[in-house]
Each structure stands twice: as C-alpha cells, then as structure tokens.
Short mmCIF file of N, CA and C in Angstrom, two decimals:
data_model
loop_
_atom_site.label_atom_id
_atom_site.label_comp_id
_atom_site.label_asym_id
_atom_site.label_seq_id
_atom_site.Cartn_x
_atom_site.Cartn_y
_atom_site.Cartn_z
N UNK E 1 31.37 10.02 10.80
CA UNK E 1 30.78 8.96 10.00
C UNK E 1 29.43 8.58 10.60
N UNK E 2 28.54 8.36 9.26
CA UNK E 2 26.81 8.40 10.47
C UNK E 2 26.69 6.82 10.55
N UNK E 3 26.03 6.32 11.46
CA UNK E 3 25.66 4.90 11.60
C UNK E 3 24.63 4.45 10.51
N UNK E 4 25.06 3.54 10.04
CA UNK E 4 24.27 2.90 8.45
C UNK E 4 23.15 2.29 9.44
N UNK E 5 23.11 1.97 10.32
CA UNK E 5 21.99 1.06 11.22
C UNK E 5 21.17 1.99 11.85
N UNK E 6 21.24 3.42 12.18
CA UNK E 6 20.86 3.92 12.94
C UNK E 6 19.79 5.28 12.05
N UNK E 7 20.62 5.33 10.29
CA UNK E 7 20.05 5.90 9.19
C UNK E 7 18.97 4.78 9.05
N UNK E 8 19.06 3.54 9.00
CA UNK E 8 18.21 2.81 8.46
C UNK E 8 16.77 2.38 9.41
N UNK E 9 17.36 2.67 11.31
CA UNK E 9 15.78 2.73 11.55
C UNK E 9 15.02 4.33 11.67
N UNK E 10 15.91 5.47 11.30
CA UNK E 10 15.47 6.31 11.48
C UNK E 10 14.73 7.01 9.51
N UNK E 11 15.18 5.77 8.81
CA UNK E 11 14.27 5.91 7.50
C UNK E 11 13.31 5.03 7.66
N UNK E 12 13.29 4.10 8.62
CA UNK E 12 11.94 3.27 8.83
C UNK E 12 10.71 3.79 9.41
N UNK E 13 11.01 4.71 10.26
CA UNK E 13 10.71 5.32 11.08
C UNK E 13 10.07 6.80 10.46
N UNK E 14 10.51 7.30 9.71
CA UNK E 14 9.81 8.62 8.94
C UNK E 14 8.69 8.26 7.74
N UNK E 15 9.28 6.79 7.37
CA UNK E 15 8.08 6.53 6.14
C UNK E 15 7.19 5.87 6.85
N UNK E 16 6.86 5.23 8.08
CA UNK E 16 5.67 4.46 8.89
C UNK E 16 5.03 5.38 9.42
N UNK E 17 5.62 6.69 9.53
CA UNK E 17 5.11 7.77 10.31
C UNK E 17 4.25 8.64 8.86
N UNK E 18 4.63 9.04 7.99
CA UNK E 18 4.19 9.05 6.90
C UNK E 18 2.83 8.28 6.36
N UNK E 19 3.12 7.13 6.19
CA UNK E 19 2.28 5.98 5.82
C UNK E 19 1.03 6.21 6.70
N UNK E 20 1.18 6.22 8.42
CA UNK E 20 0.19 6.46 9.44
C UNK E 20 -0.43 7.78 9.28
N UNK E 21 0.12 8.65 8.74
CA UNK E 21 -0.66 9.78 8.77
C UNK E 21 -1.40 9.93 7.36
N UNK E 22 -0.59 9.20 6.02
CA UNK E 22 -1.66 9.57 4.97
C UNK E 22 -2.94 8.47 5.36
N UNK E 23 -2.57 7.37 6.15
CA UNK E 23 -4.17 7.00 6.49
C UNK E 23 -4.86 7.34 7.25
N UNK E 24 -4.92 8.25 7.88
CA UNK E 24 -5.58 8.99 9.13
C UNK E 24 -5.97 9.94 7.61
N UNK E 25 -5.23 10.60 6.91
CA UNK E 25 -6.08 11.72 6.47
C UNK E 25 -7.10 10.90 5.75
N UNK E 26 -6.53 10.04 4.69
CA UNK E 26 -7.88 9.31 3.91
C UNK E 26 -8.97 8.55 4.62
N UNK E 27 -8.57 8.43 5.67
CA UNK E 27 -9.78 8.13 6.50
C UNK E 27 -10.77 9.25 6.70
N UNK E 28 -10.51 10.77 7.01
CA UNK E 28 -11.27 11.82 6.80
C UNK E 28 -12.24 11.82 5.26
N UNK E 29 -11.21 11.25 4.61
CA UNK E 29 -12.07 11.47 3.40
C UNK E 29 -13.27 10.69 2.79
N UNK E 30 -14.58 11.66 2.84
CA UNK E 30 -15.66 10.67 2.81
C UNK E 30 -15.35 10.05 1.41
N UNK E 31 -16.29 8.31 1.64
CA UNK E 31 -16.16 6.93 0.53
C UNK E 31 -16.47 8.22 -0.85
N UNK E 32 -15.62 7.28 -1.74
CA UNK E 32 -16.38 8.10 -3.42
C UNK E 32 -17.14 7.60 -3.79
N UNK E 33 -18.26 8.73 -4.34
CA UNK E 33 -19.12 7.98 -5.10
C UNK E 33 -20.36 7.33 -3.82
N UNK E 34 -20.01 7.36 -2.74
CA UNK E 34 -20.82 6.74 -1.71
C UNK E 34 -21.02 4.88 -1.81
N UNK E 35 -19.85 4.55 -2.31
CA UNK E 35 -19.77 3.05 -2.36
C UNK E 35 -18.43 2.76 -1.60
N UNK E 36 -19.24 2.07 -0.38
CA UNK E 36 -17.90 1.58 0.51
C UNK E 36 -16.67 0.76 0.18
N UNK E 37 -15.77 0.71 0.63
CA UNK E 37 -14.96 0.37 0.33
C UNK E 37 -13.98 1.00 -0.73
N UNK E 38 -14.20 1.54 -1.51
CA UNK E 38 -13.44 2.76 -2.64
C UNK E 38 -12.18 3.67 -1.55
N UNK E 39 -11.29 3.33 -1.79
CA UNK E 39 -10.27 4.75 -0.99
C UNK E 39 -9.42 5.01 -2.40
N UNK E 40 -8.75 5.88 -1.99
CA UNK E 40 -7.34 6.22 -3.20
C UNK E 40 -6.13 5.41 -2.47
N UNK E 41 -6.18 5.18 -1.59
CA UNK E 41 -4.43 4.20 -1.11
C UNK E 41 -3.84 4.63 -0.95
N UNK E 42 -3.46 6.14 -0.51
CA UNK E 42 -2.13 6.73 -0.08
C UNK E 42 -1.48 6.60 0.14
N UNK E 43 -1.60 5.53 1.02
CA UNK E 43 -0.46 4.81 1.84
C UNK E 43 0.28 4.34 1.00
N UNK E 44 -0.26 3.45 -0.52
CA UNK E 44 0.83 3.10 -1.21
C UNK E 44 1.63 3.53 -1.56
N UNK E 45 1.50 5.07 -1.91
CA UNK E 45 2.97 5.31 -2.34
C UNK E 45 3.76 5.53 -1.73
N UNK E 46 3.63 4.92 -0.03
CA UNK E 46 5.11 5.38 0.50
C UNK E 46 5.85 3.48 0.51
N UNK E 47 4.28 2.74 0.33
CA UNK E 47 4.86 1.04 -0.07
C UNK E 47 5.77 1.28 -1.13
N UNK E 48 5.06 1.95 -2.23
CA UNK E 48 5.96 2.06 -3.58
C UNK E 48 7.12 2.30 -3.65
N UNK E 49 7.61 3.61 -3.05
CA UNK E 49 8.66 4.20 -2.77
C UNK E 49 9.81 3.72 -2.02
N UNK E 50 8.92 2.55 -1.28
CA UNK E 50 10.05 1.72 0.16
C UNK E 50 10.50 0.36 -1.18
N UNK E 51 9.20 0.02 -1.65
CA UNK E 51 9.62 -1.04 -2.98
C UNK E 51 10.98 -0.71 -3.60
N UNK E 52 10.92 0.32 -4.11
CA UNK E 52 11.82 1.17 -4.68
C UNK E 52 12.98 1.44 -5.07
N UNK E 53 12.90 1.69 -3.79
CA UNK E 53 14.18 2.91 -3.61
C UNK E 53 15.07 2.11 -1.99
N UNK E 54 14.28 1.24 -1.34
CA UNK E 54 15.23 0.95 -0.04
C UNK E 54 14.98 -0.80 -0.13
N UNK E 55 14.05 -1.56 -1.36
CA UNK E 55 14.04 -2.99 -0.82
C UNK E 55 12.47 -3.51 -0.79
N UNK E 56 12.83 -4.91 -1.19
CA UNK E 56 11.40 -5.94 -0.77
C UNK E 56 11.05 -6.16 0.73
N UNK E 57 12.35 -6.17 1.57
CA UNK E 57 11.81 -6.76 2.67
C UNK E 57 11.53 -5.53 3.40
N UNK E 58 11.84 -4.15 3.13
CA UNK E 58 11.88 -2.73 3.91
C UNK E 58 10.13 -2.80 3.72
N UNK E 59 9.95 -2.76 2.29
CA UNK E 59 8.60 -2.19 2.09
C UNK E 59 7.17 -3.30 2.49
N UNK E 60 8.00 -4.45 2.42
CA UNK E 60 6.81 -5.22 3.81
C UNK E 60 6.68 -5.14 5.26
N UNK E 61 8.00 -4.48 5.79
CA UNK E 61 8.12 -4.50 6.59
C UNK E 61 7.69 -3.56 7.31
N UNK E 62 7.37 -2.50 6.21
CA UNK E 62 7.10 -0.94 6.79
C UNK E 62 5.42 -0.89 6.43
N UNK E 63 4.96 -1.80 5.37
CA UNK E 63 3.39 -2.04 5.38
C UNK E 63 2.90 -2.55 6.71
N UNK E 64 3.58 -3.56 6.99
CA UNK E 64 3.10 -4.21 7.89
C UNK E 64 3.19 -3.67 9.43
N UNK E 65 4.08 -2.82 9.86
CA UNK E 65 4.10 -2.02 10.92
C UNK E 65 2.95 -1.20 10.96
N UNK E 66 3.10 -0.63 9.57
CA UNK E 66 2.02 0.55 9.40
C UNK E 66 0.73 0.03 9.93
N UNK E 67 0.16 -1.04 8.89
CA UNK E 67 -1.32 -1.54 9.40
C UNK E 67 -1.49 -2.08 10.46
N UNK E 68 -0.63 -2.35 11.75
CA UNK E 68 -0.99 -3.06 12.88
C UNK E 68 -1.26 -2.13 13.27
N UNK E 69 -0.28 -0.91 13.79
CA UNK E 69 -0.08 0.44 14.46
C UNK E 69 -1.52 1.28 14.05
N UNK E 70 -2.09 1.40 12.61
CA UNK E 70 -2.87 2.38 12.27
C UNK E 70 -4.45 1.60 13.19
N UNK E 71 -4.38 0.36 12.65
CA UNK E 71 -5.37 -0.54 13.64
C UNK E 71 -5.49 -0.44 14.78
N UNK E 72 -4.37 -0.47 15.47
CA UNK E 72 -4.06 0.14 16.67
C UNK E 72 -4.64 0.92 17.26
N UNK E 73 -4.21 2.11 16.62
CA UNK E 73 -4.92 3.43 17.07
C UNK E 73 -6.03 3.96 16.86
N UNK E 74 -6.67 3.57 15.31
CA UNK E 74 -7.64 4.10 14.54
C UNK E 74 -8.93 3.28 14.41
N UNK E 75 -8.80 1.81 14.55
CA UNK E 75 -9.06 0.46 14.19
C UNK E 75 -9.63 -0.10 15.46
N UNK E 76 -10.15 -1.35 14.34
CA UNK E 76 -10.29 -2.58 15.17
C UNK E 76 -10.12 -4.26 15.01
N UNK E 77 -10.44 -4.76 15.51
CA UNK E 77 -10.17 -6.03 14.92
C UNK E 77 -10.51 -6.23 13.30
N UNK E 78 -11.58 -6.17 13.24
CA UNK E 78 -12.37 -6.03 11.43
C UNK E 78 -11.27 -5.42 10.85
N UNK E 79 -11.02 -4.09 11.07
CA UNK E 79 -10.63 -3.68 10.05
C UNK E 79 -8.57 -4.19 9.98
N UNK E 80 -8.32 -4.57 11.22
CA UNK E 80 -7.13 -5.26 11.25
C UNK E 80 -7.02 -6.16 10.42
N UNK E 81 -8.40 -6.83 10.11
CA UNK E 81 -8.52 -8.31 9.25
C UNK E 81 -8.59 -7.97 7.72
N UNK E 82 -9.20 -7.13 7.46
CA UNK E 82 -9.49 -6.46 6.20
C UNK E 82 -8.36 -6.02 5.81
N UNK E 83 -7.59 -5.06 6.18
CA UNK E 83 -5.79 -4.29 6.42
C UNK E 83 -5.00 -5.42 6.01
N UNK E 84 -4.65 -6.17 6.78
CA UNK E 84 -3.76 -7.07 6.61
C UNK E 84 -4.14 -7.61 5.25
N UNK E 85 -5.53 -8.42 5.24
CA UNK E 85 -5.63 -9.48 4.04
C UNK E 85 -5.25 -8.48 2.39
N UNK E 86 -5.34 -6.99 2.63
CA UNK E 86 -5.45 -6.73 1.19
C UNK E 86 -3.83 -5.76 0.74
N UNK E 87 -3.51 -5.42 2.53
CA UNK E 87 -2.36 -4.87 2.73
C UNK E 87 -1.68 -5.64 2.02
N UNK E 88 -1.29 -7.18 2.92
CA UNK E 88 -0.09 -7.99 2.27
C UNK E 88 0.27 -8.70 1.07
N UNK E 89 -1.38 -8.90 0.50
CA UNK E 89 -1.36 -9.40 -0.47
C UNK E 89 -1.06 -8.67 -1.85
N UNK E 90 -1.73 -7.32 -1.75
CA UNK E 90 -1.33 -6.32 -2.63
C UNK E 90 0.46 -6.19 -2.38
N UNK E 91 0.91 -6.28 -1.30
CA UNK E 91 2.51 -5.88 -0.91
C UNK E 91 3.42 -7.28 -1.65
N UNK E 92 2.47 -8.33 -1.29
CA UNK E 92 3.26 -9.47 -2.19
C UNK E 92 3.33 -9.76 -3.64
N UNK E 93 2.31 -9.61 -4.00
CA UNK E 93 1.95 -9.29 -6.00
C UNK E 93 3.04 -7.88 -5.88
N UNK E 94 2.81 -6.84 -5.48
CA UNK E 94 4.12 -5.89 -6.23
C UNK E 94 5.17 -6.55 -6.11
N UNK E 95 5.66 -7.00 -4.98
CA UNK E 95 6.58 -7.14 -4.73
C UNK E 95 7.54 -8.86 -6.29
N UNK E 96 6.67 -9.64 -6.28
CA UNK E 96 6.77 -10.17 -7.37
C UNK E 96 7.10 -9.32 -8.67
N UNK E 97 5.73 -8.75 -8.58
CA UNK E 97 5.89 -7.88 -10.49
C UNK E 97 7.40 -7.47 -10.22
N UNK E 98 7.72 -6.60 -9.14
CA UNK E 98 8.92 -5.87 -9.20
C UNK E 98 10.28 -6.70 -9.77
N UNK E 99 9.80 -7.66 -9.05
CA UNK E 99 11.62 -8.39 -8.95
C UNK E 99 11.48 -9.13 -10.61
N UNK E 100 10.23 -9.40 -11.39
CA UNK E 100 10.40 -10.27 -12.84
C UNK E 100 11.11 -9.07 -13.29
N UNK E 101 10.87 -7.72 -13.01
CA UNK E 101 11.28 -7.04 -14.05
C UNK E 101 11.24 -6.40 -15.55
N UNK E 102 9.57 -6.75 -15.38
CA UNK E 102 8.88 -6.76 -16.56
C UNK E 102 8.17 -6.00 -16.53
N UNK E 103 7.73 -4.53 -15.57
CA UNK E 103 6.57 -4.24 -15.08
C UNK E 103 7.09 -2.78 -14.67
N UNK E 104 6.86 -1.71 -15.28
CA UNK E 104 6.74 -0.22 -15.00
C UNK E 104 6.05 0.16 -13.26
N UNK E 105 6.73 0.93 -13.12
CA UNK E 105 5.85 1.16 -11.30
C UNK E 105 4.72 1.12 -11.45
N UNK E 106 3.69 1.96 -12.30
CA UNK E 106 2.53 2.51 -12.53
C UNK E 106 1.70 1.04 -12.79
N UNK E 107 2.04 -0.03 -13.72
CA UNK E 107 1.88 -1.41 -13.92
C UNK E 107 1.42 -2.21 -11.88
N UNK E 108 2.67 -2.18 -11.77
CA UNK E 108 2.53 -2.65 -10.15
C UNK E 108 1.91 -1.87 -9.50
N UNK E 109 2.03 -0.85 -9.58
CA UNK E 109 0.39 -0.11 -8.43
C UNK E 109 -0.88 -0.11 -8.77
N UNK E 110 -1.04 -0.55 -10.13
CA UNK E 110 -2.50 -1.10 -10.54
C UNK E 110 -2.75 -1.96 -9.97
N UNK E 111 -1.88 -3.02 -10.24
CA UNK E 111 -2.22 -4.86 -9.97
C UNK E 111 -1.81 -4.80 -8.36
N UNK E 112 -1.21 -3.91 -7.52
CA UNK E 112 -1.58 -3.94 -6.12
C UNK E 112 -2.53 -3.05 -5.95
N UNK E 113 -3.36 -2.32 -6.02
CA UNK E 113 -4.64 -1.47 -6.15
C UNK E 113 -5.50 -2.72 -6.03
N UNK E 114 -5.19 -3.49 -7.25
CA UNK E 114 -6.53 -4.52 -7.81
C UNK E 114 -6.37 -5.82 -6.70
N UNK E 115 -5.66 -5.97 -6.30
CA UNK E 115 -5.02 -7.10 -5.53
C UNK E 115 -5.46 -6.86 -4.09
N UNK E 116 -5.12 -5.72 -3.69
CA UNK E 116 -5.65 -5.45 -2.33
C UNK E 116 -7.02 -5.29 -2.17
N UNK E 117 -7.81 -4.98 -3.35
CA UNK E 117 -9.55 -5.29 -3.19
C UNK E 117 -9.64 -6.69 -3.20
N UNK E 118 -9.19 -7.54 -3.94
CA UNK E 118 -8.83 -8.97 -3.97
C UNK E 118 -8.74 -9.70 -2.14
N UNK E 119 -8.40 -8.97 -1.86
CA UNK E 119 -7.69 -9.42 -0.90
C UNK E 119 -8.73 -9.42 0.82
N UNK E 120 -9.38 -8.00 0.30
CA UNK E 120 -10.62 -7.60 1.71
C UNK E 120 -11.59 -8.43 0.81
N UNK E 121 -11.91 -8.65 0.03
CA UNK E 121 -13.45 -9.48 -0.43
C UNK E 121 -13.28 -10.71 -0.22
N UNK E 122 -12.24 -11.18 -0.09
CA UNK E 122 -11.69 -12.64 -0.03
C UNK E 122 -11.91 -12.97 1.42
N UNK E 123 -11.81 -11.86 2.44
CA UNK E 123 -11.73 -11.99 4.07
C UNK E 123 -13.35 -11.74 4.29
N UNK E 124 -13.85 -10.70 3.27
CA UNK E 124 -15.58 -10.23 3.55
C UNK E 124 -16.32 -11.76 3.45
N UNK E 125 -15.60 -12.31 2.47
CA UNK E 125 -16.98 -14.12 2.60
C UNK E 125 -16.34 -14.74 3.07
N UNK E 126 -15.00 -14.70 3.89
CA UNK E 126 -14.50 -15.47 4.95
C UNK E 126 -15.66 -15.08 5.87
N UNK E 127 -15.72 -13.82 6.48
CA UNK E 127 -16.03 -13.57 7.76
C UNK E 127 -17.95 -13.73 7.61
N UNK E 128 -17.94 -13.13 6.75
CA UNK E 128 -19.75 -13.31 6.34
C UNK E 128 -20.54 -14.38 6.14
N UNK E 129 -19.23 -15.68 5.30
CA UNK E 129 -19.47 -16.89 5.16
C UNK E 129 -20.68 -16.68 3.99
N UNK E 130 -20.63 -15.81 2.99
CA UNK E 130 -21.52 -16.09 1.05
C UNK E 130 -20.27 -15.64 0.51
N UNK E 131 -20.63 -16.15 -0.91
CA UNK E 131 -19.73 -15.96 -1.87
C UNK E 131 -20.54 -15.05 -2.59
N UNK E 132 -21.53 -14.16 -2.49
CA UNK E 132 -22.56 -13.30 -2.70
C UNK E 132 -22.11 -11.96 -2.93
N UNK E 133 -20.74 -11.54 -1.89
CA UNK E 133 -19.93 -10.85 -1.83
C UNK E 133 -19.00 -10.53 -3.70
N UNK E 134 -19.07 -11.70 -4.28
CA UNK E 134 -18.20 -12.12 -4.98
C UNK E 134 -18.47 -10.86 -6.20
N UNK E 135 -19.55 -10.35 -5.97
CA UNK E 135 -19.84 -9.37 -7.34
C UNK E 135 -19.31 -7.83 -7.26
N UNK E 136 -19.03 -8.07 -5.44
CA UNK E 136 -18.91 -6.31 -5.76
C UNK E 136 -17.18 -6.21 -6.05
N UNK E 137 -16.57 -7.67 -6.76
CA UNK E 137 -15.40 -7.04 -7.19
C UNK E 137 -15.12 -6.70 -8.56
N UNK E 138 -16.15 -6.55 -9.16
CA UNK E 138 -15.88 -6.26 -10.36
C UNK E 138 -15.98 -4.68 -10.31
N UNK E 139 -16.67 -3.79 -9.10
CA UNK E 139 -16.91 -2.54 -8.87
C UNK E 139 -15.26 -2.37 -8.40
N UNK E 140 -14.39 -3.01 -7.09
CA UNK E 140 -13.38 -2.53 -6.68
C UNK E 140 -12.54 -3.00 -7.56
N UNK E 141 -12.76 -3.79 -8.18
CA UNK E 141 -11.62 -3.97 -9.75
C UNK E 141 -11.43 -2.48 -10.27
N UNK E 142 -12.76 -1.68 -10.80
CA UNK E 142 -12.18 -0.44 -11.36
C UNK E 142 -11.52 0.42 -10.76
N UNK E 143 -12.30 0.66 -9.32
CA UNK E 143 -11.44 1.63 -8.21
C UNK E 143 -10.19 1.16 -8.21
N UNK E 144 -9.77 -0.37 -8.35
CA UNK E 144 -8.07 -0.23 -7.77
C UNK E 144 -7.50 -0.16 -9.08
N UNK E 145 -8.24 -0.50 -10.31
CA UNK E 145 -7.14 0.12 -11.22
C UNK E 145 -6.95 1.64 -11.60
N UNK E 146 -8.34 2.44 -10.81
CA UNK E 146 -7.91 3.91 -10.80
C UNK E 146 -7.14 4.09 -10.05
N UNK E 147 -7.37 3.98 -8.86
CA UNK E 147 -6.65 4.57 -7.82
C UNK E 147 -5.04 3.82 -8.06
N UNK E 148 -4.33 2.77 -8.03
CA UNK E 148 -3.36 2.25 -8.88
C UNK E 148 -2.97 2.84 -9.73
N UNK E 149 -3.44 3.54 -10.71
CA UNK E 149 -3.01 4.31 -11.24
C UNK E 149 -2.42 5.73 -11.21
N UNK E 150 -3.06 6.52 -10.39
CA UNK E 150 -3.08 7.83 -9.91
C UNK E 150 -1.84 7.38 -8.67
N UNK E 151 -2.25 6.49 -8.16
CA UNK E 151 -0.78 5.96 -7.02
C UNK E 151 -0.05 5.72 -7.79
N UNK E 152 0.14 4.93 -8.57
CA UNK E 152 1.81 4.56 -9.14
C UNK E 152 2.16 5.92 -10.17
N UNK E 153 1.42 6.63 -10.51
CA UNK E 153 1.87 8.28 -11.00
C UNK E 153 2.58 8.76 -10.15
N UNK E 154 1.92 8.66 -9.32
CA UNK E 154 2.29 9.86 -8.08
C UNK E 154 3.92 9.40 -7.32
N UNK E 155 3.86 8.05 -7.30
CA UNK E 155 5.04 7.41 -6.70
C UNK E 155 6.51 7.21 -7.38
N UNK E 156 6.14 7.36 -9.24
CA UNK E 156 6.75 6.97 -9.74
C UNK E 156 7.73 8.93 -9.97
N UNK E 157 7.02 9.89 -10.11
CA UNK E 157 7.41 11.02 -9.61
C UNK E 157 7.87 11.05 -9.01
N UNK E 158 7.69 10.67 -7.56
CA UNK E 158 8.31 11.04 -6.49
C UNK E 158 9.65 10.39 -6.65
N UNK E 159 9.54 8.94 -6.93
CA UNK E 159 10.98 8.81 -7.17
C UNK E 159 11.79 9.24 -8.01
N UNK E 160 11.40 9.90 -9.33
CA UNK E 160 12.33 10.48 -10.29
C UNK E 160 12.91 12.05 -9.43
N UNK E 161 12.34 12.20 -8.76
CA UNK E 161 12.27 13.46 -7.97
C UNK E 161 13.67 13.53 -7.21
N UNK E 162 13.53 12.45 -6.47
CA UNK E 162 14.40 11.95 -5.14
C UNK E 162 15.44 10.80 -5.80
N UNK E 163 16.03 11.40 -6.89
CA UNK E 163 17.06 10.40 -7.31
C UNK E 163 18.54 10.81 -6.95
N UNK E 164 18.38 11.40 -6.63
CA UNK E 164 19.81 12.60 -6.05
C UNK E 164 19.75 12.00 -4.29
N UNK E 165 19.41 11.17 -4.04
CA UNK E 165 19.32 10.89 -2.49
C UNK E 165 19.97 9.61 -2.46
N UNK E 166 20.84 9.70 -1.69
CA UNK E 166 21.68 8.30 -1.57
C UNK E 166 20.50 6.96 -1.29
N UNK E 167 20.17 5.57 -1.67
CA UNK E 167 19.55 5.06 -1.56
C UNK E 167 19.61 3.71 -0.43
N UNK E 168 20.64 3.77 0.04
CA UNK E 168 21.56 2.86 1.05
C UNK E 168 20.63 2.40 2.28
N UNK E 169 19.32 2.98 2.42
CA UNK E 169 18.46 2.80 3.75
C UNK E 169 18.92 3.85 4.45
N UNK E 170 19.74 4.77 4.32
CA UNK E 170 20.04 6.05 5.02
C UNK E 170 19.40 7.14 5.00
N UNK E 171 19.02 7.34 3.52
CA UNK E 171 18.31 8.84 3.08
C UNK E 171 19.37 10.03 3.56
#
C-alpha cells in the first residue's frame, strides 16, 4: 500500500520542478515583439493543471514555492517583487473563477494571463512611484489574453489527456 502523504509530496515535488524549469526555459526566450514584459507563462499550465486536477490550496502552494525558489536561483529581489505581485494575484482570480463554476479553463487562463500583468504594473508604480506606467497595460492586456489563451489550450489538453490518472494528490 503506497503512502497517500508521501505520493502527495512527491507530486508536489515533480510539478515545482517542472514549473522551475519551464521558467528557466522562457527565460531563454528572447521578449516578443521586443516589448518587455510580454512572456507566454508556461509556468501556468502546470498552475492550471495543479488548479485542476489536485486543488486550490496545492496550486498556490506550488506557485508560490515555484516563484521564491526560481527568484532564488535565477532572480532577484525586483523580480521576486514583480513574481509574487502578478504570480499570486493571477493564482487568486483563477482560483475564484474556478470554484463559481461558471468559467471554462481556457476562460481562467485568460483572466489569470490578464491579471498577472495587472498585478507587475501595479508593483512597477509602486516601486517607480508614477501612475505613467498605467498605459502600458492596455499593451499587456493583449499579451495576457494571448498568451491565456494558448495556456489554458494547452492545459486544458493536458488534462483531458491525463484523465485516466488517479487524481488523489498521488498521481
């Protein structure tokens, strides 16, 4: 008989490891378009997938490991500040849409796409101190509802994929 506690940190543990490495690769990947701030979010779909398929509190819990750790290693304070503010906030809006129940995956990875630009521009005229900042979200408005989109595709696959997998926090 396998340990339900011991499946569950060793599924915590493969998707943070996951999560850390699709941001190391998108970090290779030069900005699109040459306008900073633009990424695709990779990382979300392993948020999505933890949303999912294992829980609200798994998939904050596994965001939030992720972005200290990737800061950690990759990072720095800035971008710890930036991470967090658009990480959690995007992780808390899904995490809402999810539980009304009103809202297709692909729906919630838009509005966390759009939420997590929300979220670094909100910390950029914290830290800059103008609200001058305030225009370039109508530019990361479109990026996060692309990239949101192409993420909650991609995530929402993956889970139709992986429905044959016990969902218990074991895998």
């Amino acid at each position: 008989m396998r340990n339900n506690k011991t499946g569950k940190v060793a599924t915590y543990g493969l998707l943070i490891a996951l999560a850390m490495i699709l941001s190391y690769v998108e970090a290779q990947i030069p900005a699109f378009f040459a306008v900073p701030g633009m990424k695709l979010g990779l990382t979300n779909v392993v948020v999505l997938f933890a949303l999912y398929r294992i829980g609200y509190k798994s998939a904050f819990f596994i965001n939030l490991l992720r972005i200290l750790l990737v800061a950690m290693l990759f990072g720095n304070g800035m971008s710890l500040a930036y991470s967090l503010a658009g990480g959690m906030l995007s992780t808390l809006v899904m995490m809402l849409l999810k539980r009304s129940g009103s809202f297709r995956m692909v729906t919630v990875s838009i509005v966390g796409g759009i939420t997590h630009n929300i979220g670094q521009i909100l910390v950029a005229i914290l830290i800059l101190q103008t609200t001058a900042l305030a225009w370039y979200l109508l530019i990361l408005w479109f990026s996060g509802l692309a990239s949101g989109l192409v993420i909650g595709l991609i995530g929402a696959e993956i889970l139709k994929r992986m429905k044959s997998i016990p969902s218990d926090g074991s895998m």
